Amino acid sequence: MTRLFNDPADFADEAAEGFVAANERWVRRVHGGVARATTSPDGTVAVVIGGGSGHYPAFAGLVGHGLAAGAAMGNLFASPSAQQVAGVARAAEHGGGVLFSYGNYAGDVLNFDAASRTLEAEGIPVRTVLVTDDVVSAPAERAAERRGIAGDLCVFKVAGAAAERGDDLDTVTAVAERANDRTRSFGVAFSGCSLPGSEEPLFTVPEGRMAIGMGIHGERGIDETDVPTADGLADLLVARLLDELPDGVTLDGARVVPVLNGLGSVKYEELFVVYRSVQRRLVEAGVVIVEPEVGELVTSFDMAGVSLTLFWLDDELEELWSAACDTPAFRKGGAVPQERVSAEERAADVAPDAVGPASDASRAAAPHVAAGFSTVRSVLDEHADELGRIDAVAGDGDHGIGMQRGSHAADAAAADAVARGAGVGTVLRIAADAWSDKAGGTSGAIWGAALEALGRVLGDEDAPSSAQVADAVDAATEAVLAFGAVPGDKTMVDALVPFAETLRARVDGGAALADAWTAAAAEARRAADGTAELLPRKGRARTHAEQAVGTPDPGAVSFALIVEVLAP
């Protein structure tokens, strides 16, 4: 379990502060994460990586010459927000465009894609390469659906080396895609990980047993087996990965980089015992070993587990893998003299969101909206542990803390906006930005979009009427549906849609807003409870669909809690 922390909600931010303080030679703090503390030539492609915290040395430890230009750092096991990703990209960009590369998880895709749209609108070209190396998470014919695990390192390294040698954005993207296509990983776990402040791990494995195919966010394994010897584990890992070779690769004489990765609490000596057998079995299979890596490279907090990655090389990929790099946690070759970023470039220009004109009626209504955020914050604080427990059944257990972080940020931002004279619409839009920025993850992106739509429709001209509120909820529902989930997928949408439909029907039928809202909240609760019988078809829980049956969806439950507590 995690022993050293202050307030668990502050753990990720405090860890980031300490990391930067300890590694100022390589990195500087920017909004949303870290960027290089050294300069790059004008026109250089910026390779920006990222994801949730809890995976060190991924992702911040891989920022430096010859590798990443910046890393967006989300909360523990939660994707960074779109604002964080865009902030890091702006700080890292040098006129050559930005390549985003990260593991294939729903929250990361939502937020990195949103950041891409923002940056493209600002005139910064962006490309994306998802890492999909985990062979257990989807069959070969659906490889694009696979998760990204320790193979992240291989893709990031060759992309960074290509950018460092001066390749343009399309060329760097193409080489990163080729690296991903030629990377396969497979992992096992002997025990789950525990988040700071949590008394229980996200999953458990019976004594003497081993989970096969777990994720790096505390997702439980696909299967279980007895713990083998070190040689037996090497046999299992190598055999599974040699069963699926990339197109065009044959074993006889093929060059491969083995990456034996510890997931958090397996000692290096244990890894070396396993690696001696991994290398022997690969050589017996006829392959040529090139610059292997053994150690903690992509971790899962304190999980006891091991993964093996095989990165199959061609001439160019070998050159890029072997190229010099210098980062806090991963180095190759000799040191390269580098110029540090100037003090002027380091100065952050952080200004509060502007508050525009608003009618007296809208300003008078705005404190009621702010009070609503305070109420929402309180109910989410009360239920955070339960929401995390529900999420851990088939997901990664971070829903409660993510909703807490989002609601606390929105509450503070809404109160500040009211104090500065904002109307209802502006209060909601500022709170939306704060929620999505601090919560991160899928829920952060979704709640940010929903609140922004509410604020856009309600505006700052009038005190909201019942009809306007129903219109705003309809707009928020459309914004959430745009993320791709539909009723029946076992997501927040299953509670949101019946809430919006009931509210609209009651308001159109002449009911007072309070009565209509109460009736709609009751429908949301009924629908949220009903998600217990559904199989998840979206998000991380999809991989463990059968295990989720019997437990309601945490996003639907948190939505029901929020609309219920707002009803009075």
Coordinates of C-alpha atoms in Angstrom, one line a residue:
M1 CA 0.0 0.0 0.0
T2 CA 1.0 3.7 -0.4
R3 CA 2.3 5.0 2.9
L4 CA 3.8 8.5 2.2
F5 CA 1.3 11.2 1.3
N6 CA -0.4 14.3 2.7
D7 CA -3.9 14.9 1.4
P8 CA -4.6 12.1 -1.1
A9 CA -6.3 14.6 -3.4
D10 CA -3.1 16.6 -3.6
F11 CA -0.8 13.6 -4.2
A12 CA -0.4 13.9 -8.0
D13 CA 0.3 17.7 -7.9
E14 CA 2.8 17.3 -5.0
A15 CA 4.6 14.5 -6.7
A16 CA 4.9 16.6 -9.9
E17 CA 6.3 19.5 -7.9
G18 CA 8.9 17.2 -6.2
F19 CA 9.8 15.6 -9.5
V20 CA 10.5 19.0 -11.2
A21 CA 12.5 20.2 -8.2
A22 CA 14.7 17.1 -8.4
N23 CA 15.1 17.2 -12.2
E24 CA 15.5 20.9 -13.1
R25 CA 18.4 20.0 -15.4
W26 CA 15.9 18.3 -17.8
V27 CA 12.4 19.7 -17.2
R28 CA 10.4 22.7 -16.2
R29 CA 6.9 23.0 -14.8
V30 CA 4.2 24.2 -17.3
H31 CA 0.5 24.3 -17.1
G32 CA -0.7 20.7 -17.3
G33 CA 2.7 18.9 -16.9
V34 CA 6.3 19.4 -17.8
A35 CA 8.3 20.5 -20.8
R36 CA 12.0 20.4 -21.6
A37 CA 14.2 22.8 -19.7
T38 CA 16.4 23.1 -22.8
T39 CA 15.7 24.6 -26.2
S40 CA 15.3 22.9 -29.6
P41 CA 16.0 24.3 -33.0
D42 CA 13.2 26.2 -34.7
G43 CA 11.1 23.9 -36.8
T44 CA 11.6 20.8 -34.6
V45 CA 8.6 18.6 -34.2
A46 CA 7.5 18.4 -30.5
V47 CA 6.7 14.9 -29.4
V48 CA 4.2 15.3 -26.5
I49 CA 3.3 12.3 -24.5
G50 CA 1.2 11.8 -21.4
G51 CA -1.5 10.1 -19.4
G52 CA -2.4 9.6 -15.8
S53 CA 0.1 9.9 -13.0
G54 CA 1.2 6.7 -11.1
H55 CA 3.2 5.2 -14.0
Y56 CA 6.6 6.8 -13.4
P57 CA 9.0 6.9 -15.2
A58 CA 6.3 7.2 -17.7
F59 CA 5.5 9.9 -18.6
A60 CA 7.3 12.9 -17.1
G61 CA 10.6 10.9 -16.7
L62 CA 10.9 10.5 -20.4
V63 CA 11.1 14.2 -21.2
G64 CA 14.4 15.4 -22.5
H65 CA 16.8 15.5 -25.5
G66 CA 16.2 12.7 -28.0
L67 CA 12.9 11.7 -26.5
A68 CA 9.8 13.7 -25.5
A69 CA 9.5 17.4 -25.7
G70 CA 6.8 17.5 -23.0
A71 CA 4.5 15.3 -21.0
A72 CA 0.9 16.1 -19.9
M73 CA 0.3 14.7 -16.4
G74 CA -3.2 13.8 -15.3
N75 CA -4.3 12.8 -11.8
L76 CA -3.6 9.2 -10.6
F77 CA -4.6 6.8 -13.3
A78 CA -6.8 9.6 -15.0
S79 CA -6.0 11.2 -18.3
P80 CA -4.9 14.8 -18.4
S81 CA -7.5 17.3 -19.3
A82 CA -7.7 18.9 -22.7
Q83 CA -6.5 22.1 -21.2
Q84 CA -3.5 20.4 -19.6
V85 CA -2.6 18.7 -22.9
A86 CA -2.9 21.9 -24.9
G87 CA -0.8 23.8 -22.2
V88 CA 2.0 21.4 -22.5
A89 CA 1.9 21.3 -26.3
R90 CA 2.1 25.1 -26.5
A91 CA 5.1 25.2 -24.1
A92 CA 6.9 22.4 -26.0
E93 CA 6.1 23.5 -29.6
H94 CA 8.9 25.0 -31.7
G95 CA 7.3 25.7 -35.1
G96 CA 7.4 22.1 -36.4
G97 CA 4.0 21.0 -35.2
V98 CA 3.1 18.5 -32.5
L99 CA 2.9 14.7 -32.4
F100 CA 0.7 13.4 -29.6
S101 CA 1.5 9.8 -28.6
Y102 CA -0.1 8.0 -25.7
G103 CA -1.8 4.8 -24.6
N104 CA -5.1 3.9 -26.2
Y105 CA -7.6 4.7 -23.3
A106 CA -11.0 6.4 -23.7
G107 CA -10.3 9.3 -21.4
D108 CA -6.9 10.0 -23.0
V109 CA -8.4 9.9 -26.5
L110 CA -11.2 12.3 -25.6
N111 CA -8.9 14.8 -24.0
F112 CA -6.0 14.7 -26.5
D113 CA -8.4 14.9 -29.4
A114 CA -10.0 18.0 -27.8
A115 CA -6.6 19.5 -27.4
S116 CA -5.8 18.7 -31.0
R117 CA -8.8 20.7 -32.2
T118 CA -7.9 23.6 -30.0
L119 CA -4.3 23.7 -31.3
E120 CA -5.3 23.2 -34.9
A121 CA -7.6 26.2 -34.5
E122 CA -4.6 28.2 -33.3
G123 CA -2.6 27.3 -36.4
I124 CA -0.5 24.5 -34.8
P125 CA -0.5 21.3 -36.9
V126 CA -1.1 18.2 -34.8
R127 CA -0.8 14.4 -35.5
T128 CA -1.6 11.5 -33.2
V129 CA -0.2 8.0 -32.8
L130 CA -2.0 5.8 -30.3
V131 CA 0.0 3.0 -28.7
T132 CA -1.8 -0.4 -28.9
D133 CA 0.7 -3.0 -27.8
D134 CA -1.2 -5.0 -25.2
V135 CA -2.0 -8.3 -26.9
V136 CA -4.5 -9.5 -24.3
S137 CA -6.8 -6.6 -24.4
A138 CA -8.2 -7.3 -27.9
P139 CA -7.6 -10.0 -30.6
A140 CA -5.2 -9.4 -33.5
E141 CA -8.0 -8.6 -35.9
R142 CA -9.1 -5.8 -33.6
A143 CA -5.6 -4.5 -32.8
A144 CA -6.6 -0.9 -33.0
E145 CA -8.8 -1.4 -29.9
R146 CA -5.9 -2.7 -27.8
R147 CA -4.5 -0.8 -24.7
G148 CA -1.1 0.8 -24.6
I149 CA 1.2 -0.5 -21.8
A150 CA 5.0 -0.8 -21.6
G151 CA 5.3 -0.6 -25.4
D152 CA 4.8 3.1 -25.0
L153 CA 8.5 3.5 -24.4
C154 CA 9.4 2.0 -27.8
V155 CA 7.1 4.2 -29.7
F156 CA 8.0 7.4 -27.8
K157 CA 11.8 6.7 -28.2
V158 CA 11.8 6.3 -31.9
A159 CA 9.5 9.3 -32.4
G160 CA 11.7 11.5 -30.2
A161 CA 14.8 10.4 -32.1
A162 CA 13.2 11.1 -35.5
A163 CA 12.2 14.6 -34.3
E164 CA 15.7 15.2 -32.9
R165 CA 17.3 14.4 -36.2
G166 CA 15.1 17.0 -37.9
D167 CA 12.4 14.9 -39.6
D168 CA 9.2 16.8 -40.4
L169 CA 5.8 16.1 -38.7
D170 CA 4.5 13.6 -41.3
T171 CA 7.8 11.6 -41.2
V172 CA 7.9 11.5 -37.4
T173 CA 4.3 10.3 -37.4
A174 CA 5.0 7.6 -39.9
V175 CA 7.9 6.2 -38.0
A176 CA 6.0 6.2 -34.8
E177 CA 3.1 4.4 -36.4
R178 CA 5.6 1.8 -37.8
A179 CA 7.1 1.4 -34.3
N180 CA 3.6 0.8 -32.8
D181 CA 2.8 -1.8 -35.5
R182 CA 5.9 -3.7 -34.6
T183 CA 5.5 -3.7 -30.8
R184 CA 3.7 -6.3 -28.7
S185 CA 3.4 -6.6 -24.9
F186 CA 2.0 -9.1 -22.4
G187 CA 1.8 -8.7 -18.6
V188 CA 1.0 -10.5 -15.4
A189 CA 0.4 -9.4 -11.8
F190 CA 0.8 -11.0 -8.4
S191 CA -1.1 -8.3 -6.5
G192 CA -3.0 -5.1 -7.2
C193 CA -2.0 -1.6 -6.5
S194 CA -3.4 0.8 -3.9
L195 CA -4.0 4.5 -4.4
P196 CA -2.9 7.0 -1.7
G197 CA -5.4 7.1 1.1
S198 CA -7.1 3.9 0.0
E199 CA -7.2 1.0 2.5
E200 CA -7.8 -1.7 -0.1
P201 CA -6.0 -2.5 -3.4
L202 CA -7.9 -1.9 -6.7
F203 CA -7.9 -5.7 -7.1
T204 CA -6.6 -8.7 -5.3
V205 CA -5.0 -12.0 -6.5
P206 CA -5.3 -15.1 -4.3
E207 CA -2.1 -16.2 -2.6
G208 CA -0.1 -18.4 -5.0
R209 CA -2.0 -17.2 -8.0
M210 CA -1.1 -14.8 -10.8
A211 CA -3.4 -12.5 -12.8
I212 CA -2.8 -12.7 -16.6
G213 CA -3.3 -9.6 -18.8
M214 CA -4.0 -6.9 -16.2
G215 CA -4.0 -3.3 -17.2
I216 CA -1.7 -0.6 -15.9
H217 CA -4.5 1.4 -14.2
G218 CA -5.4 -1.3 -11.7
E219 CA -7.6 -3.2 -14.1
R220 CA -7.8 -6.8 -12.9
G221 CA -6.5 -9.6 -15.2
I222 CA -8.3 -11.4 -17.9
D223 CA -7.5 -14.8 -16.4
E224 CA -5.7 -16.4 -13.5
T225 CA -3.1 -19.2 -13.1
D226 CA -0.7 -20.5 -10.5
V227 CA 2.5 -18.5 -10.0
P228 CA 5.2 -20.3 -12.0
T229 CA 8.9 -20.3 -11.4
A230 CA 11.0 -17.5 -13.0
D231 CA 11.8 -19.8 -15.9
G232 CA 8.1 -20.8 -16.2
L233 CA 7.1 -17.1 -16.4
A234 CA 9.7 -16.5 -19.1
D235 CA 8.3 -19.4 -21.1
L236 CA 4.7 -18.0 -20.7
L237 CA 5.7 -14.4 -21.7
V238 CA 7.9 -15.3 -24.7
A239 CA 5.5 -18.0 -26.1
R240 CA 2.5 -15.7 -26.1
L241 CA 4.4 -12.9 -27.9
L242 CA 6.0 -15.2 -30.4
D243 CA 2.5 -16.5 -31.3
E244 CA 1.8 -13.1 -32.9
L245 CA 4.5 -11.6 -35.1
P246 CA 4.1 -8.3 -36.9
D247 CA 3.5 -8.5 -40.7
G248 CA 6.6 -9.3 -42.6
V249 CA 8.6 -10.5 -39.6
T250 CA 10.0 -14.1 -39.5
L251 CA 11.9 -15.4 -36.5
D252 CA 15.1 -16.6 -38.3
G253 CA 17.5 -13.6 -37.9
A254 CA 14.9 -11.1 -36.9
R255 CA 16.2 -8.3 -34.7
V256 CA 14.2 -7.5 -31.5
V257 CA 14.4 -5.3 -28.5
P258 CA 13.1 -7.1 -25.4
V259 CA 11.8 -4.8 -22.7
L260 CA 11.2 -6.6 -19.4
N261 CA 9.2 -4.2 -17.3
G262 CA 8.6 -4.2 -13.5
L263 CA 5.2 -2.7 -12.7
G264 CA 6.1 -1.2 -9.3
S265 CA 7.2 -3.6 -6.6
V266 CA 9.0 -6.5 -8.3
K267 CA 12.7 -6.1 -7.4
Y268 CA 15.3 -5.6 -10.1
E269 CA 17.1 -8.8 -9.1
E270 CA 13.9 -10.8 -9.7
L271 CA 13.6 -9.2 -13.1
F272 CA 17.2 -10.2 -14.0
V273 CA 16.4 -13.8 -13.0
V274 CA 13.4 -13.8 -15.4
Y275 CA 15.3 -11.9 -18.2
R276 CA 18.1 -14.5 -18.3
S277 CA 15.5 -17.0 -19.4
V278 CA 13.7 -14.6 -21.7
Q279 CA 16.9 -13.9 -23.6
R280 CA 17.8 -17.6 -23.8
R281 CA 14.4 -18.5 -25.2
L282 CA 14.5 -15.7 -27.8
V283 CA 17.9 -16.8 -29.0
E284 CA 16.8 -20.4 -29.2
A285 CA 13.9 -19.1 -31.4
G286 CA 16.5 -17.7 -33.8
V287 CA 16.2 -14.0 -33.2
V288 CA 18.9 -11.4 -32.6
I289 CA 18.7 -9.3 -29.4
V290 CA 19.4 -5.6 -29.7
E291 CA 19.9 -3.3 -26.8
P292 CA 17.4 -4.8 -24.3
E293 CA 15.9 -2.9 -21.3
V294 CA 15.2 -4.4 -17.9
G295 CA 13.7 -2.3 -15.1
E296 CA 10.8 -0.2 -14.1
L297 CA 9.8 1.7 -17.3
V298 CA 6.0 1.9 -17.2
T299 CA 4.7 1.2 -13.8
S300 CA 1.3 0.9 -12.1
F301 CA 2.0 2.5 -8.7
D302 CA 2.9 -0.3 -6.3
M303 CA 1.5 -3.2 -8.3
A304 CA 3.5 -6.4 -8.1
G305 CA 3.7 -7.4 -11.7
V306 CA 5.9 -7.9 -14.8
S307 CA 5.4 -7.3 -18.5
L308 CA 7.4 -8.3 -21.5
T309 CA 7.5 -6.1 -24.6
L310 CA 9.0 -7.3 -27.9
F311 CA 9.9 -4.4 -30.3
W312 CA 10.7 -5.9 -33.8
L313 CA 13.2 -3.7 -35.6
D314 CA 14.1 -2.7 -39.2
D315 CA 17.2 -0.8 -40.1
E316 CA 15.7 2.7 -39.4
L317 CA 14.0 1.6 -36.2
E318 CA 17.2 0.2 -34.9
E319 CA 19.1 3.4 -35.7
L320 CA 16.4 5.5 -33.9
W321 CA 16.2 3.1 -30.9
S322 CA 19.9 3.3 -30.4
A323 CA 20.2 7.1 -30.9
A324 CA 21.4 9.2 -28.0
C325 CA 18.8 10.5 -25.5
D326 CA 19.1 12.2 -22.1
T327 CA 16.0 12.3 -19.8
P328 CA 15.6 12.0 -16.0
A329 CA 14.8 8.3 -16.2
F330 CA 16.0 7.0 -19.6
R331 CA 19.4 7.7 -21.2
K332 CA 21.4 6.4 -24.2
G333 CA 24.7 7.4 -25.6
G334 CA 26.9 10.3 -24.5
A335 CA 25.7 13.7 -23.1
V336 CA 24.8 16.3 -25.7
P337 CA 25.4 20.0 -24.9
Q338 CA 22.1 21.9 -24.7
E339 CA 21.0 25.5 -24.2
R340 CA 18.5 26.1 -21.4
V341 CA 15.2 27.8 -21.9
S342 CA 15.4 31.5 -21.0
A343 CA 13.8 33.1 -17.9
E344 CA 11.4 35.0 -20.1
E345 CA 10.2 31.8 -21.8
R346 CA 9.7 30.2 -18.3
A347 CA 7.5 33.0 -17.1
A348 CA 3.9 31.7 -17.0
D349 CA 1.3 34.0 -18.3
V350 CA -1.8 32.8 -16.4
A351 CA -4.8 35.1 -16.4
P352 CA -8.3 34.4 -15.1
D353 CA -11.1 33.8 -17.5
A354 CA -12.6 37.1 -18.6
V355 CA -16.0 38.1 -17.3
G356 CA -18.1 39.9 -19.8
P357 CA -21.3 42.0 -19.4
A358 CA -24.4 40.5 -17.9
S359 CA -27.9 41.7 -17.0
D360 CA -28.8 42.4 -13.4
A361 CA -31.2 39.5 -13.5
S362 CA -28.5 37.1 -14.6
R363 CA -26.1 38.4 -12.0
A364 CA -28.7 38.0 -9.3
A365 CA -29.3 34.4 -10.4
A366 CA -25.6 33.5 -10.6
P367 CA -25.1 33.0 -6.8
H368 CA -27.7 30.3 -6.9
V369 CA -25.7 28.5 -9.6
A370 CA -22.5 28.8 -7.5
A371 CA -24.4 27.5 -4.5
G372 CA -25.4 24.5 -6.6
F373 CA -21.7 23.7 -7.2
S374 CA -21.1 23.8 -3.5
T375 CA -23.9 21.4 -2.9
V376 CA -22.6 19.1 -5.6
R377 CA -19.1 19.2 -4.1
S378 CA -20.5 18.1 -0.7
V379 CA -22.4 15.2 -2.0
L380 CA -19.5 13.9 -4.1
D381 CA -17.2 14.2 -1.1
E382 CA -19.7 12.1 0.9
H383 CA -19.9 9.4 -1.8
A384 CA -16.3 9.4 -3.3
D385 CA -15.2 6.2 -1.7
E386 CA -18.3 4.3 -2.8
L387 CA -18.0 5.7 -6.3
G388 CA -14.4 4.5 -6.4
R389 CA -15.4 1.1 -5.1
I390 CA -18.0 0.7 -7.8
D391 CA -15.5 1.8 -10.5
A392 CA -12.9 -0.7 -9.3
V393 CA -15.2 -3.6 -10.0
A394 CA -14.4 -3.5 -13.7
G395 CA -12.5 -0.2 -14.2
D396 CA -9.6 1.6 -12.5
G397 CA -11.2 2.9 -9.3
D398 CA -10.6 6.6 -9.9
H399 CA -14.1 7.8 -10.6
G400 CA -14.8 9.1 -7.1
I401 CA -11.6 11.0 -6.7
G402 CA -11.9 12.4 -10.2
M403 CA -15.4 13.7 -9.5
Q404 CA -14.2 15.1 -6.3
R405 CA -11.3 17.0 -7.9
G406 CA -13.6 18.3 -10.7
S407 CA -16.4 19.5 -8.4
H408 CA -14.0 21.2 -6.0
A409 CA -12.4 23.1 -8.8
A410 CA -15.7 24.0 -10.3
D411 CA -17.0 25.2 -6.9
A412 CA -14.0 27.5 -6.4
A413 CA -14.1 28.8 -10.0
A414 CA -17.9 29.5 -9.8
A415 CA -17.5 31.4 -6.5
D416 CA -14.7 33.5 -8.0
A417 CA -16.7 34.2 -11.1
V418 CA -19.7 35.4 -9.1
A419 CA -17.4 37.6 -7.0
R420 CA -16.2 39.2 -10.3
G421 CA -19.7 40.0 -11.4
A422 CA -20.4 37.1 -13.8
G423 CA -23.8 36.1 -15.1
V424 CA -25.2 32.6 -15.1
G425 CA -23.8 31.5 -18.4
T426 CA -20.3 32.8 -17.7
V427 CA -20.3 31.1 -14.2
L428 CA -21.2 27.8 -15.8
R429 CA -18.6 28.1 -18.6
I430 CA -15.8 29.0 -16.2
A431 CA -16.8 26.2 -13.9
A432 CA -16.9 23.8 -16.8
D433 CA -13.3 24.7 -17.8
A434 CA -12.2 24.3 -14.2
W435 CA -14.0 20.9 -13.8
S436 CA -12.5 19.4 -16.9
D437 CA -9.1 20.8 -16.2
K438 CA -8.7 19.4 -12.7
A439 CA -10.8 16.2 -13.0
G440 CA -9.1 14.9 -16.2
G441 CA -10.2 11.5 -17.4
T442 CA -13.3 10.6 -19.3
S443 CA -15.6 12.1 -16.7
G444 CA -13.7 15.4 -16.7
A445 CA -14.1 15.8 -20.4
I446 CA -17.8 14.8 -20.3
W447 CA -18.8 17.0 -17.4
G448 CA -16.8 19.9 -18.9
A449 CA -18.7 19.6 -22.2
A450 CA -22.1 19.3 -20.4
L451 CA -21.5 22.3 -18.2
E452 CA -20.2 24.4 -21.2
A453 CA -23.4 23.6 -23.1
L454 CA -25.6 24.6 -20.1
G455 CA -23.8 27.9 -19.9
R456 CA -23.9 28.5 -23.6
V457 CA -27.6 28.1 -23.8
L458 CA -28.5 29.9 -20.6
G459 CA -26.3 32.9 -21.4
D460 CA -25.9 36.1 -19.3
E461 CA -28.9 38.1 -20.5
D462 CA -31.8 36.9 -18.3
A463 CA -32.6 34.9 -15.3
P464 CA -33.2 31.4 -16.6
S465 CA -36.8 30.3 -17.1
S466 CA -38.0 26.7 -16.9
A467 CA -38.1 26.4 -20.7
Q468 CA -34.5 27.7 -21.0
V469 CA -33.3 25.2 -18.4
A470 CA -34.9 22.4 -20.3
D471 CA -33.3 23.7 -23.5
A472 CA -29.9 23.9 -21.8
V473 CA -30.2 20.3 -20.5
D474 CA -31.1 19.1 -24.0
A475 CA -27.9 20.9 -25.3
A476 CA -25.9 19.3 -22.5
T477 CA -27.2 15.9 -23.4
E478 CA -26.3 16.4 -27.1
A479 CA -22.8 17.4 -26.0
V480 CA -22.4 14.2 -24.0
L481 CA -23.8 12.0 -26.7
A482 CA -21.3 13.5 -29.1
F483 CA -18.6 11.5 -27.3
G484 CA -20.1 8.3 -28.8
A485 CA -22.0 6.5 -26.0
V486 CA -25.7 5.6 -26.4
P487 CA -28.3 4.3 -24.0
G488 CA -27.5 0.7 -23.1
D489 CA -23.7 1.1 -23.2
K490 CA -23.6 1.3 -19.4
T491 CA -22.3 4.8 -19.0
M492 CA -23.6 8.1 -17.6
V493 CA -25.7 8.4 -20.7
D494 CA -28.1 5.8 -19.4
A495 CA -29.1 8.1 -16.6
L496 CA -28.7 11.4 -18.5
V497 CA -31.1 10.6 -21.4
P498 CA -34.1 9.7 -19.2
F499 CA -33.5 12.7 -17.0
A500 CA -33.5 15.1 -20.0
E501 CA -36.5 13.4 -21.6
T502 CA -38.5 13.6 -18.3
L503 CA -37.5 17.2 -17.6
R504 CA -38.6 18.2 -21.1
A505 CA -41.9 16.4 -20.9
R506 CA -42.8 17.8 -17.5
V507 CA -41.8 21.4 -18.4
D508 CA -43.6 21.3 -21.7
G509 CA -46.7 20.0 -19.8
G510 CA -46.7 23.1 -17.5
A511 CA -45.0 21.7 -14.4
A512 CA -43.0 24.1 -12.2
L513 CA -39.2 23.7 -12.7
A514 CA -38.7 22.3 -9.2
D515 CA -41.4 19.6 -9.7
A516 CA -40.2 18.7 -13.2
W517 CA -36.6 18.5 -11.9
T518 CA -37.6 16.2 -9.0
A519 CA -39.5 13.9 -11.3
A520 CA -36.5 13.8 -13.7
A521 CA -34.1 13.1 -10.9
A522 CA -36.2 10.1 -9.9
E523 CA -36.0 8.7 -13.4
A524 CA -32.2 9.2 -13.4
R525 CA -31.9 7.3 -10.2
R526 CA -34.1 4.4 -11.5
A527 CA -32.0 4.3 -14.7
A528 CA -28.7 4.4 -12.8
D529 CA -29.7 1.5 -10.6
G530 CA -30.8 -0.4 -13.7
T531 CA -27.3 -0.2 -15.3
A532 CA -26.3 -3.0 -12.8
E533 CA -27.8 -5.5 -15.3
L534 CA -26.0 -4.1 -18.3
L535 CA -22.8 -5.2 -20.0
P536 CA -20.4 -2.2 -20.5
R537 CA -19.7 -1.5 -24.2
K538 CA -17.5 1.6 -23.7
G539 CA -14.4 2.6 -21.7
R540 CA -12.0 0.5 -19.7
A541 CA -14.8 -1.6 -18.1
R542 CA -15.5 -3.1 -21.6
T543 CA -12.4 -5.3 -21.2
H544 CA -14.0 -6.9 -18.1
A545 CA -17.6 -6.7 -19.1
E546 CA -18.9 -9.8 -17.4
Q547 CA -17.4 -8.8 -14.1
A548 CA -19.4 -5.5 -14.2
V549 CA -22.8 -7.3 -14.3
G550 CA -24.5 -6.8 -11.0
T551 CA -22.8 -3.4 -10.2
P552 CA -24.2 -0.1 -11.5
D553 CA -22.2 2.2 -13.7
P554 CA -20.3 4.8 -11.5
G555 CA -20.9 7.6 -14.0
A556 CA -24.6 7.0 -14.1
V557 CA -24.7 6.8 -10.2
S558 CA -22.7 10.0 -9.8
F559 CA -25.0 11.8 -12.3
A560 CA -28.1 10.6 -10.3
L561 CA -26.5 11.8 -7.0
I562 CA -25.9 15.2 -8.5
V563 CA -29.4 15.8 -10.0
E564 CA -31.0 14.5 -6.8
V565 CA -29.1 16.8 -4.5
L566 CA -29.9 19.8 -6.8
A567 CA -33.7 19.1 -6.8
P568 CA -34.5 20.9 -3.5

